[in-house]
Tab-separated table of C-alpha atoms in Angstrom:
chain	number	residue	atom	x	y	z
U	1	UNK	CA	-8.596	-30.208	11.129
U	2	UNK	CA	-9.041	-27.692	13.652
U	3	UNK	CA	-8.136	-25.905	16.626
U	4	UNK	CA	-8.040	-26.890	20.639
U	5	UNK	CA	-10.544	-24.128	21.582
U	6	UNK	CA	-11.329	-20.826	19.970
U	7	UNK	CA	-11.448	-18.072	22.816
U	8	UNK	CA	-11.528	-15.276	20.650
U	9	UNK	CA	-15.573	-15.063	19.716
U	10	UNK	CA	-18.322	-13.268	21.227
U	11	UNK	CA	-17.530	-11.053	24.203
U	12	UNK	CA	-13.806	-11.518	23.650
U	13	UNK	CA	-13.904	-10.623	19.736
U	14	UNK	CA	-15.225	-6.957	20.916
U	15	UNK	CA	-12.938	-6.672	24.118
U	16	UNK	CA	-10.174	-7.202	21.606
U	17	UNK	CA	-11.724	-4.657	19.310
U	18	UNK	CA	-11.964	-1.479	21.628
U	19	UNK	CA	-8.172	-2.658	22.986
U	20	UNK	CA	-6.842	-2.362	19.405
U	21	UNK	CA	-8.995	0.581	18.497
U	22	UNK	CA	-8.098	2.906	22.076
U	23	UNK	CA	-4.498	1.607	21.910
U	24	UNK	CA	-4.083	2.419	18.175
U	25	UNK	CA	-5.203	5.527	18.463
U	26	UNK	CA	-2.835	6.606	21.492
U	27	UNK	CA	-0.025	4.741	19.479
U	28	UNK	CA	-0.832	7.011	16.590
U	29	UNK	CA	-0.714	9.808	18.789
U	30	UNK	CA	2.679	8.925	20.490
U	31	UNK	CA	4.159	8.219	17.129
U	32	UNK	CA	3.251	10.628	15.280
U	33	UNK	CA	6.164	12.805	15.261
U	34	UNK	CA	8.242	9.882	14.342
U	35	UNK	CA	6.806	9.128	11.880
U	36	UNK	CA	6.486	12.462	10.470
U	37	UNK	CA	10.419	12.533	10.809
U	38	UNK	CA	10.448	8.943	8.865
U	39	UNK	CA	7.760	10.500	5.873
U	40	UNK	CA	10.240	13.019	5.021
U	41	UNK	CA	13.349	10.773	5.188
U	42	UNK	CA	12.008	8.625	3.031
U	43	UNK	CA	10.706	11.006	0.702
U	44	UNK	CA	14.158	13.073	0.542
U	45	UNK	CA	16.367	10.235	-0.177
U	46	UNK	CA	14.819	7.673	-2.773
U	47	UNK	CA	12.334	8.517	-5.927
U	48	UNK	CA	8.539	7.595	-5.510
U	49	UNK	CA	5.928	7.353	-3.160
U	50	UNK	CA	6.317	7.865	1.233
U	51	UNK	CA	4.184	5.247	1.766
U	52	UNK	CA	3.770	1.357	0.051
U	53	UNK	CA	0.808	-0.682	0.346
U	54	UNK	CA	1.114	-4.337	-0.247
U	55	UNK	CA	-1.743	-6.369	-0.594
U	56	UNK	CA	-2.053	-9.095	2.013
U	57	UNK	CA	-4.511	-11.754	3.048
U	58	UNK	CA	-6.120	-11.148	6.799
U	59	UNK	CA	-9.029	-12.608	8.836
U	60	UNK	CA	-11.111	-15.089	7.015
U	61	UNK	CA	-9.485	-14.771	3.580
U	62	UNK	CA	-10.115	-10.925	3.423
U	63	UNK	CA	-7.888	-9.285	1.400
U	64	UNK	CA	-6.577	-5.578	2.246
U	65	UNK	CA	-3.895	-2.925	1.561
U	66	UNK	CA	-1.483	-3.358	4.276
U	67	UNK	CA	0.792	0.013	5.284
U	68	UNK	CA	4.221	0.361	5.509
U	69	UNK	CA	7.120	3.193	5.233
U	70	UNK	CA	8.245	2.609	1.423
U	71	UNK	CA	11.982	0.812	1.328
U	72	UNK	CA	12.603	-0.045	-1.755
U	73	UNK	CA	13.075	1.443	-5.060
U	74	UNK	CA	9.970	1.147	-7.024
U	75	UNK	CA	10.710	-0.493	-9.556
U	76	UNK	CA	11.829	-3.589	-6.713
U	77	UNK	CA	9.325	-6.324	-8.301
U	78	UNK	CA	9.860	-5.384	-11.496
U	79	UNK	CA	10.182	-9.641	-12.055
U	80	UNK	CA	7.503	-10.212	-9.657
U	81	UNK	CA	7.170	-10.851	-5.666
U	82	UNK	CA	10.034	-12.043	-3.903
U	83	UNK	CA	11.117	-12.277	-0.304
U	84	UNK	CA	13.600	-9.308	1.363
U	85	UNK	CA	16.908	-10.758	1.384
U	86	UNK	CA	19.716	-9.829	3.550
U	87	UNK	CA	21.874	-7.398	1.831
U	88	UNK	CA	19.094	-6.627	-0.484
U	89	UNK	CA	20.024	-4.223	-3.221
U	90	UNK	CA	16.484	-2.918	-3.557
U	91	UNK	CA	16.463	-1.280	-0.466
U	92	UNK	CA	16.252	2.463	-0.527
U	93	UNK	CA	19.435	4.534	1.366
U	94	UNK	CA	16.892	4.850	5.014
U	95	UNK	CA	15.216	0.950	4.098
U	96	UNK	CA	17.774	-0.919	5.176
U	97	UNK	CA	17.821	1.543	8.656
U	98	UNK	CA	13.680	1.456	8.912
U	99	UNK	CA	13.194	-2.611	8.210
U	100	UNK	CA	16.182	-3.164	11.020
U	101	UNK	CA	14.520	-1.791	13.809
U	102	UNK	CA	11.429	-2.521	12.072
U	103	UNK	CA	9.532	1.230	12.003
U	104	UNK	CA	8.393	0.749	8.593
U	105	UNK	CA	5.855	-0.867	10.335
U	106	UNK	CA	4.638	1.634	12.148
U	107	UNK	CA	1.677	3.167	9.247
U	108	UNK	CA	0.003	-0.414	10.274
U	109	UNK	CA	-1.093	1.678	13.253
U	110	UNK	CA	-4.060	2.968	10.943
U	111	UNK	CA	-4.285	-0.743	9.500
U	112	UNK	CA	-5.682	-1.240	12.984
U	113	UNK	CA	-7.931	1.778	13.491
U	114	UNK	CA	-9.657	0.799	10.512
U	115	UNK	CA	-10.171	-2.838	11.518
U	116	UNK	CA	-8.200	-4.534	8.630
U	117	UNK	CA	-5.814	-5.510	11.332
U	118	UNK	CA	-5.530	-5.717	14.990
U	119	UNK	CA	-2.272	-4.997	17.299
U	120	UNK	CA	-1.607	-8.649	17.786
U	121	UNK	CA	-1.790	-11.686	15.914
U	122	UNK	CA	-0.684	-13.995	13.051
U	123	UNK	CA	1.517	-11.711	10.563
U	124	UNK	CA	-0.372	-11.458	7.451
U	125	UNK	CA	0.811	-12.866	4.575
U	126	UNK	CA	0.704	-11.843	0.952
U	127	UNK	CA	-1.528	-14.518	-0.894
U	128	UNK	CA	0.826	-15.020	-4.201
U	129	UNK	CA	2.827	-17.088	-1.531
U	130	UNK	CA	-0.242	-18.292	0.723
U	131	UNK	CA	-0.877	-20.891	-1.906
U	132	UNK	CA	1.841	-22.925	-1.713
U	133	UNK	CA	2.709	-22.473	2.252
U	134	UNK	CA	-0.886	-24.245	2.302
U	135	UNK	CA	-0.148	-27.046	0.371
U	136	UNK	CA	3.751	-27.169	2.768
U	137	UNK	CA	1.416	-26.717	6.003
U	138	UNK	CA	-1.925	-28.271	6.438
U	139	UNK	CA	-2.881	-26.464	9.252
U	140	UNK	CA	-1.561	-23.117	7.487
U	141	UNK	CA	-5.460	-22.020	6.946
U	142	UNK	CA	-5.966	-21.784	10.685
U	143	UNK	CA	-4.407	-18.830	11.421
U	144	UNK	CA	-7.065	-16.699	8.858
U	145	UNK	CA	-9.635	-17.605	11.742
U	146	UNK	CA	-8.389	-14.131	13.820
U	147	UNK	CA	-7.261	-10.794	12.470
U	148	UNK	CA	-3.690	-10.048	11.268
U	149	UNK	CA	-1.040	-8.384	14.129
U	150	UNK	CA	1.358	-6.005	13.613
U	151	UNK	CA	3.168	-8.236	15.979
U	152	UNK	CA	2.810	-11.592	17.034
U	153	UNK	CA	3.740	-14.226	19.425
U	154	UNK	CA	5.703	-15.935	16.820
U	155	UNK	CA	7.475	-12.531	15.757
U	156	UNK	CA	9.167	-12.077	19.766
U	157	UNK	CA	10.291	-15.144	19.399
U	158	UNK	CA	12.577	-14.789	16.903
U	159	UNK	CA	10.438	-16.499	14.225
U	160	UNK	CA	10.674	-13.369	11.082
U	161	UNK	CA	12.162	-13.046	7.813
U	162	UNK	CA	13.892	-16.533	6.623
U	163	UNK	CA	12.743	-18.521	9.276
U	164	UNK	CA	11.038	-21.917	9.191
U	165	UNK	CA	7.102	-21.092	8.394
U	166	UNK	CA	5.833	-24.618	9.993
U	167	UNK	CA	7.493	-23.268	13.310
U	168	UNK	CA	5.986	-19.807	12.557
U	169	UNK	CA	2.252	-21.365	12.263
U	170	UNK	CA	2.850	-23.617	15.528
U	171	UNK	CA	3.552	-20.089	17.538
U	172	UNK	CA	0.640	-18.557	15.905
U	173	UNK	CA	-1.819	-21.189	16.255
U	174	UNK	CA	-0.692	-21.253	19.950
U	175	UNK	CA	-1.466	-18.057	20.537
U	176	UNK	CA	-5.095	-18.305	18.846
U	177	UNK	CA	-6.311	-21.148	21.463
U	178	UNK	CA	-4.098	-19.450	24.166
U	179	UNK	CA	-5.718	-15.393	23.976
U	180	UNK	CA	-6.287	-13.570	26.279
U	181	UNK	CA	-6.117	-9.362	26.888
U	182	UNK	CA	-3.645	-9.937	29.390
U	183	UNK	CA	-1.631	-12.179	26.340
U	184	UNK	CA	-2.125	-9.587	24.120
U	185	UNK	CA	-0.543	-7.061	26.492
U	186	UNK	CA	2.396	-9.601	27.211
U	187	UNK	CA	3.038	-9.705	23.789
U	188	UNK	CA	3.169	-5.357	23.266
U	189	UNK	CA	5.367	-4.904	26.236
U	190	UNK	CA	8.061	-7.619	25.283
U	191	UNK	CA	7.933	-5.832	21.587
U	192	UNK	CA	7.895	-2.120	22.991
U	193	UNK	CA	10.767	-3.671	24.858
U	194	UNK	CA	13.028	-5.395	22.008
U	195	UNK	CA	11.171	-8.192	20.972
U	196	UNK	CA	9.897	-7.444	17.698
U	197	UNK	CA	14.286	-7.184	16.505
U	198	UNK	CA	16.014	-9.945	14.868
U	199	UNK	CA	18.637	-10.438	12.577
U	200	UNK	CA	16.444	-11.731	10.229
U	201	UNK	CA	14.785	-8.064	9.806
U	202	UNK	CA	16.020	-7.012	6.375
């Protein structure tokens, strides 16, 4: 099984590179103060650390510490992993505010300076539950062939949280034999403008 075409190699790989890397860093830049302002929330109102790192599975299988504003307590997987739920009663006093309008995300910034991930792409996933969406999803495996996003195509579209995965992998593998700079930049401006909200954001 594979893929219509595969634009992202060669040339385009490093284009997409020194996008992430100039954009991350003026992102980082621009954000800063926010998220300064969101470090000492978090730390004033809930026990433990400002920052969580969750292992998930990127480009090619390679596994790295993903970034996030902490939101729940932390002892939240005390039984193990589980998906957010709405109305979750892990969440810290500001979670439930940062995962809404989805700036817990924002420490991914670095994820992308670093190269673990780049601004836009397939949402990574955390591989205790990549297993089994591979054995629901043939074609699941395809979207390791390009680095993780901190958005995605599928993500403006409504597609996060408890929403259908097979519908999820059809948006990203779309957007793997559709890239382009210009689709990358489509993508930013509809999230800088809204699109990365949903009610399913808890």
């Amino acid at each position: 099984i594979s893929l219509q075409g595969a634009p992202l190699e060669g040339w385009n790989l490093i284009a997409k590179r020194v996008f992430d890397t100039l954009c991350s860093l003026l992102l980082i830049l621009l954000t800063g103060p926010v998220m300064l302002v969101l470090a000492v929330l978090v730390k004033l109102t809930s026990r433990g650390p400002i920052f969580y790192r969750q292992e998930r599975m990127g480009m090619d299988g390679h596994l790295f510490g993903m970034l996030k504003f902490r939101t729940m307590r932390i002892d939240a997987e005390a039984q193990g992993a589980q998906f957010a739920a709405a109305d979750d009663p892990r969440r810290t006093p500001i979670g439930t505010f940062l995962r809404k309008y989805s700036l817990d995300e924002l420490p991914q910034f670095f994820n992308v300076l670093v190269g673990d991930m780049s601004l836009v792409g397939p949402r990574p996933e955390r591989p205790v539950f990549i297993e089994e969406f591979k054995k629901q999803i043939p074609r699941y495996h395809l979207r390791h062939m390009v680095k993780s996003g901190v958005t995605g195509w599928a993500q403006i579209n409504g597609l996060r949280g408890n929403t259908s995965i097979k519908e999820r992998i059809d948006y990203d593998l779309y957007y793997i034999e559709n890239w382009s700079l210009l689709f990358d930049l489509k993508i930013l401006l509809r999230t800088a403008f809204g699109g990365f909200l949903s009610k399913n954001a808890y």
